[in-house]
PDB file of C-alpha atoms and ligand atoms in Angstrom:
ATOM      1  CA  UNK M   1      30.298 -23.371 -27.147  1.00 81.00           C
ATOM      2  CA  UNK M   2      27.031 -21.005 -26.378  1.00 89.00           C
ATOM      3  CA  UNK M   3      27.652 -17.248 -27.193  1.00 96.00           C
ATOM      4  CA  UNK M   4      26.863 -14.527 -25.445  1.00 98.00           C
ATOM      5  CA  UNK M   5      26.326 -10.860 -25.723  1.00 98.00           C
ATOM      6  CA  UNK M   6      29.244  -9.219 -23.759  1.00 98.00           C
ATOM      7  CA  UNK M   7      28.197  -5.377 -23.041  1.00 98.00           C
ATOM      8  CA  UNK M   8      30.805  -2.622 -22.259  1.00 98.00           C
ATOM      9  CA  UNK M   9      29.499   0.622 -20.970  1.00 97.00           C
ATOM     10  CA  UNK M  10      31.726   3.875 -19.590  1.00 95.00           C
ATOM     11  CA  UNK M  11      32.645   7.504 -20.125  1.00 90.00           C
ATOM     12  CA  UNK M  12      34.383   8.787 -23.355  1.00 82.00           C
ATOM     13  CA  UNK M  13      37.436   7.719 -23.925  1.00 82.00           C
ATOM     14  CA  UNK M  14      38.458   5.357 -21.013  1.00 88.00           C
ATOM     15  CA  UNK M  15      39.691   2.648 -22.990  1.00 87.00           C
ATOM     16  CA  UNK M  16      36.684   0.376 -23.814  1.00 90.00           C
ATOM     17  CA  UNK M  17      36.952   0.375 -27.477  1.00 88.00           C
ATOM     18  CA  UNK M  18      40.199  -1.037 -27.470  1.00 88.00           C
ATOM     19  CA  UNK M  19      39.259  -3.635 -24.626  1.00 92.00           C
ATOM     20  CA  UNK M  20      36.286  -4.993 -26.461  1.00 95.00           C
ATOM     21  CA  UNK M  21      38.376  -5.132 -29.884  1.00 92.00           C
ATOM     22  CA  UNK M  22      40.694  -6.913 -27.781  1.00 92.00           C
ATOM     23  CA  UNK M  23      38.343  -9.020 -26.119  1.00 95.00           C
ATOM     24  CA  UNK M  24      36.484  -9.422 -29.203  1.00 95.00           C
ATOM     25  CA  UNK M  25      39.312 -10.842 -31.693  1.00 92.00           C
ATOM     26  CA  UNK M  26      40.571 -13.397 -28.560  1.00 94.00           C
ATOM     27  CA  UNK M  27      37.785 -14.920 -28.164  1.00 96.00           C
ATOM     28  CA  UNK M  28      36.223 -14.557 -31.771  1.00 94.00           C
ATOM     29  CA  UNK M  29      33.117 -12.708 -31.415  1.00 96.00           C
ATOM     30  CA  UNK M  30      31.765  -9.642 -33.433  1.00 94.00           C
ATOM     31  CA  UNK M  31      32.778  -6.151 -32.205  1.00 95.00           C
ATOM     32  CA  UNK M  32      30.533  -3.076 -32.481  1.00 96.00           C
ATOM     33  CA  UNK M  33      31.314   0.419 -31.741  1.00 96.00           C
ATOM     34  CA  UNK M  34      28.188   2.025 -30.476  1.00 97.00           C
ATOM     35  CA  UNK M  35      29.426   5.225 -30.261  1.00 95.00           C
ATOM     36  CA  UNK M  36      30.669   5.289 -33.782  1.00 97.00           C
ATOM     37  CA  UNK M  37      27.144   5.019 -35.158  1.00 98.00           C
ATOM     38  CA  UNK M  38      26.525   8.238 -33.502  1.00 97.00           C
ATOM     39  CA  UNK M  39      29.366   9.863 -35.064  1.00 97.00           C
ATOM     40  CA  UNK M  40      28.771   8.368 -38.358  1.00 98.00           C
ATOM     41  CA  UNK M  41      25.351  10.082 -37.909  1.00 98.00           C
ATOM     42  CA  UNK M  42      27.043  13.320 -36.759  1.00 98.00           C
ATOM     43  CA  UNK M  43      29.343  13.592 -39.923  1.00 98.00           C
ATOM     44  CA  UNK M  44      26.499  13.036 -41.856  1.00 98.00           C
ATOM     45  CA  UNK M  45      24.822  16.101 -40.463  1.00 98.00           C
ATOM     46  CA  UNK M  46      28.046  18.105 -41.106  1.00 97.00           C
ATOM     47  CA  UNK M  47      28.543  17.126 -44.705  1.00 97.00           C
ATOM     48  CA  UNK M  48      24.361  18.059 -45.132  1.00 97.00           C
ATOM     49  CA  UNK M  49      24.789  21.476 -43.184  1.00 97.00           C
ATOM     50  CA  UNK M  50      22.484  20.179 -40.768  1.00 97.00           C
ATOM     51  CA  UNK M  51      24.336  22.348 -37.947  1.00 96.00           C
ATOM     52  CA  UNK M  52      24.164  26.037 -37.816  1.00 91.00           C
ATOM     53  CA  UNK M  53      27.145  27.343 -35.782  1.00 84.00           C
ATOM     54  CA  UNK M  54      26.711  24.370 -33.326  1.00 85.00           C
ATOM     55  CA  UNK M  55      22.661  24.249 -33.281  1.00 93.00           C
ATOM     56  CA  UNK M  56      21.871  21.006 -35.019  1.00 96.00           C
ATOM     57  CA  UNK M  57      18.695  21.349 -37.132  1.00 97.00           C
ATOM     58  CA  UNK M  58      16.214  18.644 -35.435  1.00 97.00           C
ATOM     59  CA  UNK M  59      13.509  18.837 -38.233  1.00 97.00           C
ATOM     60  CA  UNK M  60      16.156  18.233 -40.776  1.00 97.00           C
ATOM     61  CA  UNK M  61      17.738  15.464 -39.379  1.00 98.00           C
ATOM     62  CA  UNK M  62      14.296  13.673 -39.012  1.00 98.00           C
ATOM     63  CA  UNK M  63      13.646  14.139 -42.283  1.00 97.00           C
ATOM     64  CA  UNK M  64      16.704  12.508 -43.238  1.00 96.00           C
ATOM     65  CA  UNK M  65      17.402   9.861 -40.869  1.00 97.00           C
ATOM     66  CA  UNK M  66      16.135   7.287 -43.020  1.00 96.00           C
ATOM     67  CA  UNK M  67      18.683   8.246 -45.620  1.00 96.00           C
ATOM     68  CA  UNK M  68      21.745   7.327 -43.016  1.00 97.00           C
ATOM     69  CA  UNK M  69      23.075   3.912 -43.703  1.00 97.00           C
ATOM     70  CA  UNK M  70      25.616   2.820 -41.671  1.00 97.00           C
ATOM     71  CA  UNK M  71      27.634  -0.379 -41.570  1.00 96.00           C
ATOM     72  CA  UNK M  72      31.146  -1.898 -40.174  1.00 95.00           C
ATOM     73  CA  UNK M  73      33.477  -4.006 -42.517  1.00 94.00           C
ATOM     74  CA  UNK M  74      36.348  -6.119 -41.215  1.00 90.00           C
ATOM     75  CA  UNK M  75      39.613  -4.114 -42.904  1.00 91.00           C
ATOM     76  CA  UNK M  76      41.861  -6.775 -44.253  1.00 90.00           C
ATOM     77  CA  UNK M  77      45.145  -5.543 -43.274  1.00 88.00           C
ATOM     78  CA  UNK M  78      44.348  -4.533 -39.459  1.00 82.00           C
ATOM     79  CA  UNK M  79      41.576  -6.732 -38.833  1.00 81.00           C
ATOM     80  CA  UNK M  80      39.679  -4.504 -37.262  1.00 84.00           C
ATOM     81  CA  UNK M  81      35.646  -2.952 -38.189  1.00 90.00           C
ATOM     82  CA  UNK M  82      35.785   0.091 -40.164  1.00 95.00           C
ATOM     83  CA  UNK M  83      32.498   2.083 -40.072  1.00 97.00           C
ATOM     84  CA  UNK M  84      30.973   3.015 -43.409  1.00 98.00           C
ATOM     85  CA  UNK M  85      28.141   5.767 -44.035  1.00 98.00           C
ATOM     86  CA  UNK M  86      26.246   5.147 -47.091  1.00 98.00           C
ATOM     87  CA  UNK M  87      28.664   3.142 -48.629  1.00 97.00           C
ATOM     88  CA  UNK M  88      31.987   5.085 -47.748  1.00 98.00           C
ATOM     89  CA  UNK M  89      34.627   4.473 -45.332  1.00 98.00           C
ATOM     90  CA  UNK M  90      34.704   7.141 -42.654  1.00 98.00           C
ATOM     91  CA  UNK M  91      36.518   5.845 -39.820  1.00 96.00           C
ATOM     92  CA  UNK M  92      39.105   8.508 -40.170  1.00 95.00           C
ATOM     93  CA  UNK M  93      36.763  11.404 -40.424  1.00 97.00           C
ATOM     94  CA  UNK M  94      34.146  10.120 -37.101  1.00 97.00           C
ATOM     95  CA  UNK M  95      37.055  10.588 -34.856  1.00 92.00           C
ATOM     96  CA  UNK M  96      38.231  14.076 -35.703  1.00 91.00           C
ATOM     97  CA  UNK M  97      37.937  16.981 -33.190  1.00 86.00           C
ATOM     98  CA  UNK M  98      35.341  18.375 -35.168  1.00 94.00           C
ATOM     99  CA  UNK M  99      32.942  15.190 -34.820  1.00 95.00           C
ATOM    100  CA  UNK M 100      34.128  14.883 -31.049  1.00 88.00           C
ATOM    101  CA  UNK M 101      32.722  18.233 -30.111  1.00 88.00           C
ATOM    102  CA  UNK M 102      29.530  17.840 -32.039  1.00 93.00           C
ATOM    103  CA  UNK M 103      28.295  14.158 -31.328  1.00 92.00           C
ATOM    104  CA  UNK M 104      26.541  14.723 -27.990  1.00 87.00           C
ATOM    105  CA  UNK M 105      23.433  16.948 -28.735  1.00 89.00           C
ATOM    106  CA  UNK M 106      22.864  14.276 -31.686  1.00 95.00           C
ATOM    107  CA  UNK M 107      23.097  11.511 -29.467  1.00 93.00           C
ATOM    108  CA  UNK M 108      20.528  12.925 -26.855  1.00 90.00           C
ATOM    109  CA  UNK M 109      17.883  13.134 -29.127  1.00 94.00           C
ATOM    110  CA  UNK M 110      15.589  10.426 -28.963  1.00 94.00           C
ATOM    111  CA  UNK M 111      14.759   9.182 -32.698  1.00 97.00           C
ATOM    112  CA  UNK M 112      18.324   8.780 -33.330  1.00 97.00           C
ATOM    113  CA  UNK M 113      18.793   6.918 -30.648  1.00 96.00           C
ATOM    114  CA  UNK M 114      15.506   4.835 -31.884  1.00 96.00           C
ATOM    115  CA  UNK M 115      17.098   4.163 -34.948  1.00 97.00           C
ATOM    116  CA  UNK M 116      20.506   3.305 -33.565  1.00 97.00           C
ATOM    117  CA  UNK M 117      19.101   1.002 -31.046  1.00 97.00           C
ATOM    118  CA  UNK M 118      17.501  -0.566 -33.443  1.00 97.00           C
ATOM    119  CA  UNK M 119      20.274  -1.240 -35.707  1.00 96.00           C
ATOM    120  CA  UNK M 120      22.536  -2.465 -32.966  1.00 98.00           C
ATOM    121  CA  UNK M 121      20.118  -5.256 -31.558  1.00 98.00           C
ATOM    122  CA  UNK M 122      19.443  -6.333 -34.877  1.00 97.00           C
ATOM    123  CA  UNK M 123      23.353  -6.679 -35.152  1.00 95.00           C
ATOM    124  CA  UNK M 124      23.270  -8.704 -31.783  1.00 96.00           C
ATOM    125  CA  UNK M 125      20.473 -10.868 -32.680  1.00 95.00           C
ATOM    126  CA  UNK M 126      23.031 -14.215 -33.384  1.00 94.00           C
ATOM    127  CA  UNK M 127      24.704 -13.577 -29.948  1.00 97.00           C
ATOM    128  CA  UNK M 128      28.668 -13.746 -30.105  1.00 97.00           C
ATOM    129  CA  UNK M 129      28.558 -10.033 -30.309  1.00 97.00           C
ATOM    130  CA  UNK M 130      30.824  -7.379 -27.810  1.00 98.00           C
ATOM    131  CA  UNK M 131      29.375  -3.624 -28.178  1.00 98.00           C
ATOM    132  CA  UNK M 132      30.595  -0.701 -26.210  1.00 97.00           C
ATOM    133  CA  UNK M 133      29.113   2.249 -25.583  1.00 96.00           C
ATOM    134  CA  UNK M 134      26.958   4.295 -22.836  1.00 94.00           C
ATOM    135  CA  UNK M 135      23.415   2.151 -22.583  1.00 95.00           C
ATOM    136  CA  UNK M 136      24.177  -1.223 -24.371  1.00 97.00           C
ATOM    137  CA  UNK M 137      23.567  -2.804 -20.642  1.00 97.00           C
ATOM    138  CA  UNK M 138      20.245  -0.888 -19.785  1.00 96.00           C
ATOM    139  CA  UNK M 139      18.828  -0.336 -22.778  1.00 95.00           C
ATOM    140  CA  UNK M 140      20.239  -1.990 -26.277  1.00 97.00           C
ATOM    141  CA  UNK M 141      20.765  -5.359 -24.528  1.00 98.00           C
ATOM    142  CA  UNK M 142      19.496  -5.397 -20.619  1.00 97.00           C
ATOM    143  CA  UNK M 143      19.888  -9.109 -20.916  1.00 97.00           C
ATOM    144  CA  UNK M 144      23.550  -9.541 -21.625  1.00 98.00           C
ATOM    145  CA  UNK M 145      25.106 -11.860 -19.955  1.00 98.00           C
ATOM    146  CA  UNK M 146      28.298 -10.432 -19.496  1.00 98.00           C
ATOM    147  CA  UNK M 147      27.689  -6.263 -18.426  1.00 98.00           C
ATOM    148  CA  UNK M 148      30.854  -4.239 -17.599  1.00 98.00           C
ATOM    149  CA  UNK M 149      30.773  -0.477 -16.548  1.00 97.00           C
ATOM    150  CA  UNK M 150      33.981   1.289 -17.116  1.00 95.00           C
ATOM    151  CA  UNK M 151      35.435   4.244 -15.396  1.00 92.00           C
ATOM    152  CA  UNK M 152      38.841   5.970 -15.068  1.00 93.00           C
ATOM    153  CA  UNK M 153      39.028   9.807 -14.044  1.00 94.00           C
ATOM    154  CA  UNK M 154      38.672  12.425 -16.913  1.00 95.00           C
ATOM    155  CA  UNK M 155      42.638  13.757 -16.469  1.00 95.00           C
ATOM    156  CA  UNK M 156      43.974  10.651 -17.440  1.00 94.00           C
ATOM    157  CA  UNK M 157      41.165   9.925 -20.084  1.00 93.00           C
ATOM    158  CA  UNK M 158      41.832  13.226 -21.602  1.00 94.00           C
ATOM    159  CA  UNK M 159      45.712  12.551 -21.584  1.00 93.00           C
ATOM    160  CA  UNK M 160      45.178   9.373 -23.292  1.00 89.00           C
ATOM    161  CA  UNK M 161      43.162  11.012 -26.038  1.00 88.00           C
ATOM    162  CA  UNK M 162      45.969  13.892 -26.530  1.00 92.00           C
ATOM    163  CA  UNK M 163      48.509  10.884 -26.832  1.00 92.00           C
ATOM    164  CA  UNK M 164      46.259   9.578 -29.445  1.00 87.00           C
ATOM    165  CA  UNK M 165      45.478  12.375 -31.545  1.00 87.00           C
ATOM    166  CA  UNK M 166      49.435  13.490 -31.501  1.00 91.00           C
ATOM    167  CA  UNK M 167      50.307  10.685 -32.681  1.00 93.00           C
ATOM    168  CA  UNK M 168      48.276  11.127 -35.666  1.00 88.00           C
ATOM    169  CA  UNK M 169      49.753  14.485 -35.933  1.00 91.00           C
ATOM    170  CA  UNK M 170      47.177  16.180 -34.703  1.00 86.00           C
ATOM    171  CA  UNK M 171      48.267  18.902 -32.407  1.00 85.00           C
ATOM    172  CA  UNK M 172      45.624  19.954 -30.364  1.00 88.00           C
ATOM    173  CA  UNK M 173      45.916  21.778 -26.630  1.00 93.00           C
ATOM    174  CA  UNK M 174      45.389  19.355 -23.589  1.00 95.00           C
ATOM    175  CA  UNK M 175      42.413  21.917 -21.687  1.00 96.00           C
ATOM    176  CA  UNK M 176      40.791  21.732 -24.986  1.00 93.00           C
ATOM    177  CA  UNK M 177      40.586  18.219 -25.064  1.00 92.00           C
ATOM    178  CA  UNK M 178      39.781  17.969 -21.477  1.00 95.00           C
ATOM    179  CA  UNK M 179      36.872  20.666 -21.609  1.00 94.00           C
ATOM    180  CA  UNK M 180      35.601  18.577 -24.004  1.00 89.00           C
ATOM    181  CA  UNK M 181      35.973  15.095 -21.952  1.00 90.00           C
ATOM    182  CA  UNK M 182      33.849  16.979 -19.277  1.00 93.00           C
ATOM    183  CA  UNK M 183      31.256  18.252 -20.783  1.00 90.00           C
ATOM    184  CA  UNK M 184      30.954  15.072 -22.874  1.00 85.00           C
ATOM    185  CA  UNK M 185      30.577  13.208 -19.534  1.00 90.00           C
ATOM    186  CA  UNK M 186      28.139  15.556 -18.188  1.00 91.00           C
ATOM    187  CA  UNK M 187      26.004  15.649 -21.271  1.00 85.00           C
ATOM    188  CA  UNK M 188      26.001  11.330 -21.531  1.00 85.00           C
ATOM    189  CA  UNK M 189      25.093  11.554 -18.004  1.00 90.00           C
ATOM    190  CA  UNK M 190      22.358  14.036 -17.909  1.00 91.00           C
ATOM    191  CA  UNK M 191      20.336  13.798 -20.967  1.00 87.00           C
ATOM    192  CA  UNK M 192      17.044  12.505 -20.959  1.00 89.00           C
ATOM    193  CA  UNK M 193      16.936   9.466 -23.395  1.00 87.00           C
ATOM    194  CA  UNK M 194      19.004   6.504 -22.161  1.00 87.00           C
ATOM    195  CA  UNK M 195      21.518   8.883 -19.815  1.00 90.00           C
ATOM    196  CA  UNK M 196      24.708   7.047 -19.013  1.00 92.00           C
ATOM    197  CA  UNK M 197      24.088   4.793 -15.864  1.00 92.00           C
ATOM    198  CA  UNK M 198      25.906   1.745 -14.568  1.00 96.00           C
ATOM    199  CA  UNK M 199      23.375  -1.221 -14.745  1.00 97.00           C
ATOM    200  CA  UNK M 200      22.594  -2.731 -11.701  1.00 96.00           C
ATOM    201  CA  UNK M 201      24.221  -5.780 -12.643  1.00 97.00           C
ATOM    202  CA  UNK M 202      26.925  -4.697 -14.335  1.00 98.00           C
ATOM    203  CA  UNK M 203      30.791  -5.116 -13.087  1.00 98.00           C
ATOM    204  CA  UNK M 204      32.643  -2.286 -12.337  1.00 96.00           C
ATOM    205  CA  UNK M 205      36.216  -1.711 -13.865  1.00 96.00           C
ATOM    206  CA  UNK M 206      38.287   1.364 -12.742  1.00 93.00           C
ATOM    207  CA  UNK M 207      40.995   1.352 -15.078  1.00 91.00           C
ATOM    208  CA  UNK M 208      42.940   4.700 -14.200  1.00 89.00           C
ATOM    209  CA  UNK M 209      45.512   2.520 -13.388  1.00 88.00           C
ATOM    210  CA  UNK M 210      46.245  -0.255 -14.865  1.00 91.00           C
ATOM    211  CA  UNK M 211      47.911  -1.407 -18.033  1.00 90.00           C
ATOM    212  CA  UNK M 212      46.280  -2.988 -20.696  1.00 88.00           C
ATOM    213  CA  UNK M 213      47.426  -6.229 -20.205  1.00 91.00           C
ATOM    214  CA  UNK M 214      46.120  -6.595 -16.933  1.00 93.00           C
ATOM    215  CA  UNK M 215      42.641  -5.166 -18.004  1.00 92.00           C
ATOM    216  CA  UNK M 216      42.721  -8.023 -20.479  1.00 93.00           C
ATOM    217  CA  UNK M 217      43.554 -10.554 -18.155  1.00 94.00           C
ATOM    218  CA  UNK M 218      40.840  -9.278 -15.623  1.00 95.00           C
ATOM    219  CA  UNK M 219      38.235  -9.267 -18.486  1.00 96.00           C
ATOM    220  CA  UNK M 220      39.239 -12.691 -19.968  1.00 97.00           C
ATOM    221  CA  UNK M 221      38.849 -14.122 -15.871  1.00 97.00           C
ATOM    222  CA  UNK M 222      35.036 -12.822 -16.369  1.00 97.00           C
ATOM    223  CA  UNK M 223      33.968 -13.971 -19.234  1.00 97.00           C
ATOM    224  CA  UNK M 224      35.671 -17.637 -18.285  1.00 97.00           C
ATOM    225  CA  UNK M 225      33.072 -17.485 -15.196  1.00 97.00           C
ATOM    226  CA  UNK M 226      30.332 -16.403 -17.468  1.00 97.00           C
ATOM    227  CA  UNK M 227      31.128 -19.334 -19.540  1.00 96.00           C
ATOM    228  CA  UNK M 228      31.623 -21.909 -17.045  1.00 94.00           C
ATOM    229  CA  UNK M 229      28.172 -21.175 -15.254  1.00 92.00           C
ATOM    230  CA  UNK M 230      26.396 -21.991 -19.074  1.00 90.00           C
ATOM    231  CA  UNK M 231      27.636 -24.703 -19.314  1.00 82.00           C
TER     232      UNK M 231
HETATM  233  O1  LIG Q   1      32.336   6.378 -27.333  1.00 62.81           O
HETATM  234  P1  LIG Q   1      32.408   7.600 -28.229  1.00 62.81           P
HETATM  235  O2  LIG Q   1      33.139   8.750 -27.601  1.00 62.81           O
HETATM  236  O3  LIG Q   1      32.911   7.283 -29.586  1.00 62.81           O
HETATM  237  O4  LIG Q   1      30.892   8.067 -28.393  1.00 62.81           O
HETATM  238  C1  LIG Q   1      30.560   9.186 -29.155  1.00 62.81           C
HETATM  239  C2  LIG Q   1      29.324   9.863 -28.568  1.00 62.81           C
HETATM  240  O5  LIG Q   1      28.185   9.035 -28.745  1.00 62.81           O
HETATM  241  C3  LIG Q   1      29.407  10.225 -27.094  1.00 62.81           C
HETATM  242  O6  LIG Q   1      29.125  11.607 -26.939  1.00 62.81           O
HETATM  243  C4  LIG Q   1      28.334   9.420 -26.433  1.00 62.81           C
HETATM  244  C5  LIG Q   1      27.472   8.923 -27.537  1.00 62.81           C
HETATM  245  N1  LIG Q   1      27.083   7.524 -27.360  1.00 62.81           N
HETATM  246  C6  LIG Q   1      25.838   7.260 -26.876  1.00 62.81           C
HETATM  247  O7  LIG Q   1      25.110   8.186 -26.557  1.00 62.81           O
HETATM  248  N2  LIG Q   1      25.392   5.987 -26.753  1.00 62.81           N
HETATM  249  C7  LIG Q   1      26.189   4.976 -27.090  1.00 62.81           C
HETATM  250  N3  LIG Q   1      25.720   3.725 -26.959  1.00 62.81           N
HETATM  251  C8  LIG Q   1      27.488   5.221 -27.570  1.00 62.81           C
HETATM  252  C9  LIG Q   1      27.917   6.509 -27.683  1.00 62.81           C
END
């Protein structure tokens, strides 16, 4: 059967990264987690004291950016990608609060994104490949043949996010994690390089409310009709 590249774009934490894993193991394709290459890159500026307070140091990360590596391995007991920097499993340490509030100035600026973009369509070059993040339909891969554009409002986004960091024991207070929703929205959506934008020909999916089985079910219906018109 001919693959395709299946593109998932939206706001922070509305659900994609768990659709396209979903969507990814049923119908055996590759999944790639845009936006943890740009956390992988923001840890990496942590552990190098590339931030002062919260100013990242621009020079110094140019300088370096050719020392960040980063990969994805399949883990063998959940099946799912892990992201590695330079050799070491951080997919614990990308998604702490820490990382959260500090990733959008370091995705904004424009030779990380290079790099990144980069990376991820040489990852997509063999097709068979479902990325998420905030430009993979206008600017990683505008020719995808499958482009969805996710929404859901930032309450329920945030909620979903508190849910998930409690149950890793993380206690951390709702507004906090709501502020931070917000401005993360209004940062992807105003910067300069590669702002968050639905592509003209991308399908939209509001999925405030529904469950996840339903979201798979619509998603699954599209990429049948993608499918069927290849053939
Ligand atoms: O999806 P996420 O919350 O893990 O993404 C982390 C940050 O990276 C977020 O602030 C937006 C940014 N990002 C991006 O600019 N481009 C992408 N393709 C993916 C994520």
């Amino acid at each position: 059967m001919k693959k395709i590249i299946i593109a998932i774009d939206g706001f922070s934490s509305c659900g994609k990264s768990t659709m396209a894993k979903d969507l990814a193991k049923e119908i055996g394709y590759i999944y790639i987690d845009s936006g943890a290459m740009y956390r992988a890159v923001t840890l990496y500026c942590i552990q190098n004291k590339l931030f002062l307070d919260n100013e990242i140091n621009i020079s110094g990360l140019e300088r370096h950016i050719k020392d960040i590596h980063i990969t994805f391995k399949i883990d063998e007991k959940t099946q799912r990608p892990n992201t590695y920097l330079n050799g070491e499993n951080v997919e614990e340490q990308i998604r702490s609060m820490e990382v959260s509030s500090k990733v959008s100035p370091v995705s904004a600026l424009g030779f990380v994104r290079t790099a990144m973009v980069a990376l991820q369509q040489a990852m997509g070059k063999e097709k068979g490949i479902v990325m998420d993040g905030r430009d993979i339909g206008t600017t990683v891969f505008p020719k995808a043949e499958l482009k969805i554009y996710v929404t859901a409002s930032a309450e329920i986004r945030a909620l979903r996010r508190y849910d998930e960091l409690k149950a890793k024991g993380q206690n951390i207070d709702f507004e906090r994690i709501l502020n931070n929703v917000k401005e993360r929205d209004y940062i992807d959506q105003h910067r300069e390089v590669s702002p968050l934008k639905r592509a003209s020909d991308a399908l939209l999916l509001d999925n405030s409310l529904l469950t996840i089985a339903e979201q798979k079910e619509w998603l699954m219906k599209q990429f049948e009709t993608v499918i069927q018109k290849l053939k």
